[in-house]
């Protein structure tokens, strides 16, 4: 039995979770951005903090960057710095939401000058990817309208398709375009990519290296996210996750904190289609902000939460589940799933960490390391990284 559990959990060894550079900077809401001592002043320090998460969990080998927030003069120096810390640059995220020009839209804008500027920004991001050996261009389109009749919904969608086509055409054959969607915010009447179907349609028109990003916080309450996961995997179009947790909106809280059962249900769909394996190419990322909690432990906790949910999903007795499903045994099938969910995997995962030379308890090890005190003392002067830099 022990052998069976160990075999079932073996895929965790190659299951990597990408962390976002912006999680290590200060963040908050539109009401207040709190500052924390020791917060990184530049992308190099962000990478140093991210490397702590990987060093203690062994499961966070890549760091997503955001352009222009993480712009540096020498991209290879940043990539080399990452490598020296045992991590690498992950997805490159474009930014279409912090420029006055984009008030009425970026890739959808009726003004051809502004649309060309938004496209050109992505061509720069492709160059950053080349310089940092990054595979994924991640686009979140913040475009939309606030009032009925404000603009033609159809013509905005056509302009978006044309813009994306221009970006896709400029990509190398080993680069992927990942397209996020979001139901609302910053616009409220309609977003131009409000749902997975809209994102998928744009991706299908582009080609097979265009895939959808699913941000768990970007849906209406009660949306069955695991159904979307299944559907996108079925089409081989699930490119990436932005993991986080929500109660009300795009809360960006620690993944698995609000609803661990939902995270488990998502990972069950992932595991059942083999999408947790590196060969499936799904980029499991965190997209979180740590407004009131310490950032590095917040990220460590997040990585562990995803590992826990994945471990439980790996423990589902699939033979028993399929047999119960096929014989119409409703409660039997549900019970098989719940047996896995209710398994306490904490010591199993601690044993696996220990066997790999990692701390059994990464959070305790981080607290004992004194790293937070050290950066608070050392990082004096300069401007702390924050939302937007
Ligand atoms: C938007 O809410 C979003 O989820 C997008 O992924 C952005 O890239 C990210 O937040 C960080 O701004
Ligand atoms: Mn996101």
PDB file of N, CA, C and O in Angstrom, residues 360-388:
ATOM      1  N   UNK A 360      11.311  19.410   5.815  1.00  0.00           N
ATOM      2  CA  UNK A 360       9.976  18.809   5.936  1.00  0.00           C
ATOM      3  C   UNK A 360       8.912  19.904   5.972  1.00  0.00           C
ATOM      4  O   UNK A 360       7.846  19.764   5.404  1.00  0.00           O
ATOM      5  N   UNK A 361       9.232  20.995   6.664  1.00  0.00           N
ATOM      6  CA  UNK A 361       8.280  22.097   6.802  1.00  0.00           C
ATOM      7  C   UNK A 361       8.914  23.370   6.219  1.00  0.00           C
ATOM      8  O   UNK A 361       9.654  24.079   6.924  1.00  0.00           O
ATOM      9  N   UNK A 362       8.660  23.668   4.959  1.00  0.00           N
ATOM     10  CA  UNK A 362       9.318  24.815   4.322  1.00  0.00           C
ATOM     11  C   UNK A 362       9.013  26.147   5.017  1.00  0.00           C
ATOM     12  O   UNK A 362       9.886  27.022   5.082  1.00  0.00           O
ATOM     13  N   UNK A 363       7.808  26.291   5.574  1.00  0.00           N
ATOM     14  CA  UNK A 363       7.475  27.558   6.234  1.00  0.00           C
ATOM     15  C   UNK A 363       8.293  27.733   7.517  1.00  0.00           C
ATOM     16  O   UNK A 363       8.817  28.822   7.784  1.00  0.00           O
ATOM     17  N   UNK A 364       8.418  26.646   8.280  1.00  0.00           N
ATOM     18  CA  UNK A 364       9.223  26.724   9.510  1.00  0.00           C
ATOM     19  C   UNK A 364      10.684  26.966   9.157  1.00  0.00           C
ATOM     20  O   UNK A 364      11.379  27.754   9.818  1.00  0.00           O
ATOM     21  N   UNK A 365      11.151  26.314   8.105  1.00  0.00           N
ATOM     22  CA  UNK A 365      12.557  26.484   7.704  1.00  0.00           C
ATOM     23  C   UNK A 365      12.805  27.919   7.268  1.00  0.00           C
ATOM     24  O   UNK A 365      13.853  28.499   7.572  1.00  0.00           O
ATOM     25  N   UNK A 366      11.833  28.501   6.565  1.00  0.00           N
ATOM     26  CA  UNK A 366      12.025  29.891   6.134  1.00  0.00           C
ATOM     27  C   UNK A 366      12.053  30.826   7.345  1.00  0.00           C
ATOM     28  O   UNK A 366      12.909  31.713   7.440  1.00  0.00           O
ATOM     29  N   UNK A 367      11.140  30.595   8.280  1.00  0.00           N
ATOM     30  CA  UNK A 367      11.111  31.447   9.480  1.00  0.00           C
ATOM     31  C   UNK A 367      12.434  31.344  10.235  1.00  0.00           C
ATOM     32  O   UNK A 367      12.963  32.347  10.723  1.00  0.00           O
ATOM     33  N   UNK A 368      12.979  30.136  10.292  1.00  0.00           N
ATOM     34  CA  UNK A 368      14.228  29.928  11.034  1.00  0.00           C
ATOM     35  C   UNK A 368      15.449  30.489  10.308  1.00  0.00           C
ATOM     36  O   UNK A 368      16.487  30.718  10.918  1.00  0.00           O
ATOM     37  N   UNK A 369      15.302  30.723   9.004  1.00  0.00           N
ATOM     38  CA  UNK A 369      16.473  31.143   8.220  1.00  0.00           C
ATOM     39  C   UNK A 369      16.892  32.588   8.500  1.00  0.00           C
ATOM     40  O   UNK A 369      18.015  32.979   8.212  1.00  0.00           O
ATOM     41  N   UNK A 370      15.981  33.387   9.009  1.00  0.00           N
ATOM     42  CA  UNK A 370      16.289  34.791   9.272  1.00  0.00           C
ATOM     43  C   UNK A 370      16.332  35.645   8.011  1.00  0.00           C
ATOM     44  O   UNK A 370      16.750  36.809   8.049  1.00  0.00           O
ATOM     45  N   UNK A 371      15.874  35.103   6.897  1.00  0.00           N
ATOM     46  CA  UNK A 371      15.978  35.824   5.612  1.00  0.00           C
ATOM     47  C   UNK A 371      15.210  37.151   5.654  1.00  0.00           C
ATOM     48  O   UNK A 371      15.701  38.171   5.178  1.00  0.00           O
ATOM     49  N   UNK A 372      14.017  37.140   6.235  1.00  0.00           N
ATOM     50  CA  UNK A 372      13.213  38.379   6.258  1.00  0.00           C
ATOM     51  C   UNK A 372      13.928  39.484   7.030  1.00  0.00           C
ATOM     52  O   UNK A 372      13.930  40.641   6.608  1.00  0.00           O
ATOM     53  N   UNK A 373      14.531  39.130   8.150  1.00  0.00           N
ATOM     54  CA  UNK A 373      15.272  40.132   8.930  1.00  0.00           C
ATOM     55  C   UNK A 373      16.462  40.638   8.134  1.00  0.00           C
ATOM     56  O   UNK A 373      16.782  41.823   8.135  1.00  0.00           O
ATOM     57  N   UNK A 374      17.107  39.703   7.449  1.00  0.00           N
ATOM     58  CA  UNK A 374      18.297  40.084   6.685  1.00  0.00           C
ATOM     59  C   UNK A 374      17.929  41.094   5.586  1.00  0.00           C
ATOM     60  O   UNK A 374      18.563  42.129   5.451  1.00  0.00           O
ATOM     61  N   UNK A 375      16.902  40.807   4.808  1.00  0.00           N
ATOM     62  CA  UNK A 375      16.585  41.746   3.717  1.00  0.00           C
ATOM     63  C   UNK A 375      16.064  43.071   4.277  1.00  0.00           C
ATOM     64  O   UNK A 375      16.292  44.128   3.698  1.00  0.00           O
ATOM     65  N   UNK A 376      15.399  43.006   5.433  1.00  0.00           N
ATOM     66  CA  UNK A 376      14.911  44.259   6.028  1.00  0.00           C
ATOM     67  C   UNK A 376      16.090  45.139   6.425  1.00  0.00           C
ATOM     68  O   UNK A 376      16.025  46.370   6.340  1.00  0.00           O
ATOM     69  N   UNK A 377      17.173  44.519   6.853  1.00  0.00           N
ATOM     70  CA  UNK A 377      18.358  45.285   7.250  1.00  0.00           C
ATOM     71  C   UNK A 377      19.158  45.738   6.035  1.00  0.00           C
ATOM     72  O   UNK A 377      19.664  46.857   5.987  1.00  0.00           O
ATOM     73  N   UNK A 378      19.269  44.851   5.081  1.00  0.00           N
ATOM     74  CA  UNK A 378      20.146  45.135   3.940  1.00  0.00           C
ATOM     75  C   UNK A 378      19.520  46.068   2.901  1.00  0.00           C
ATOM     76  O   UNK A 378      20.204  46.871   2.283  1.00  0.00           O
ATOM     77  N   UNK A 379      18.232  45.940   2.679  1.00  0.00           N
ATOM     78  CA  UNK A 379      17.614  46.691   1.594  1.00  0.00           C
ATOM     79  C   UNK A 379      17.155  48.073   2.076  1.00  0.00           C
ATOM     80  O   UNK A 379      15.973  48.316   2.309  1.00  0.00           O
ATOM     81  N   UNK A 380      18.131  48.915   2.198  1.00  0.00           N
ATOM     82  CA  UNK A 380      17.841  50.261   2.693  1.00  0.00           C
ATOM     83  C   UNK A 380      18.047  51.219   1.534  1.00  0.00           C
ATOM     84  O   UNK A 380      18.983  51.072   0.754  1.00  0.00           O
ATOM     85  N   UNK A 381      17.161  52.195   1.413  1.00  0.00           N
ATOM     86  CA  UNK A 381      17.267  53.147   0.312  1.00  0.00           C
ATOM     87  C   UNK A 381      16.627  52.577  -0.936  1.00  0.00           C
ATOM     88  O   UNK A 381      16.154  51.454  -0.965  1.00  0.00           O
ATOM     89  N   UNK A 382      16.595  53.417  -1.977  1.00  0.00           N
ATOM     90  CA  UNK A 382      15.966  52.977  -3.227  1.00  0.00           C
ATOM     91  C   UNK A 382      14.451  53.018  -3.119  1.00  0.00           C
ATOM     92  O   UNK A 382      13.891  53.406  -2.088  1.00  0.00           O
ATOM     93  N   UNK A 383      13.805  52.604  -4.174  1.00  0.00           N
ATOM     94  CA  UNK A 383      12.336  52.599  -4.188  1.00  0.00           C
ATOM     95  C   UNK A 383      11.830  51.178  -4.213  1.00  0.00           C
ATOM     96  O   UNK A 383      12.215  50.381  -5.071  1.00  0.00           O
ATOM     97  N   UNK A 384      10.977  50.869  -3.257  1.00  0.00           N
ATOM     98  CA  UNK A 384      10.450  49.508  -3.195  1.00  0.00           C
ATOM     99  C   UNK A 384       9.565  49.206  -4.403  1.00  0.00           C
ATOM    100  O   UNK A 384       8.792  50.063  -4.846  1.00  0.00           O
ATOM    101  N   UNK A 385       9.679  47.981  -4.901  1.00  0.00           N
ATOM    102  CA  UNK A 385       8.810  47.556  -6.003  1.00  0.00           C
ATOM    103  C   UNK A 385       7.373  47.565  -5.506  1.00  0.00           C
ATOM    104  O   UNK A 385       7.094  47.218  -4.359  1.00  0.00           O
ATOM    105  N   UNK A 386       6.499  47.978  -6.389  1.00  0.00           N
ATOM    106  CA  UNK A 386       5.104  48.063  -5.998  1.00  0.00           C
ATOM    107  C   UNK A 386       4.256  47.766  -7.212  1.00  0.00           C
ATOM    108  O   UNK A 386       4.768  47.542  -8.305  1.00  0.00           O
ATOM    109  N   UNK A 387       2.960  47.764  -7.032  1.00  0.00           N
ATOM    110  CA  UNK A 387       2.038  47.579  -8.132  1.00  0.00           C
ATOM    111  C   UNK A 387       2.347  48.632  -9.190  1.00  0.00           C
ATOM    112  O   UNK A 387       2.217  49.812  -8.933  1.00  0.00           O
ATOM    113  N   UNK A 388       2.852  48.180 -10.308  1.00  0.00           N
ATOM    114  CA  UNK A 388       3.146  49.142 -11.382  1.00  0.00           C
ATOM    115  C   UNK A 388       4.617  49.420 -11.524  1.00  0.00           C
ATOM    116  O   UNK A 388       5.004  50.264 -12.339  1.00  0.00           O
TER     117      UNK A 388
END
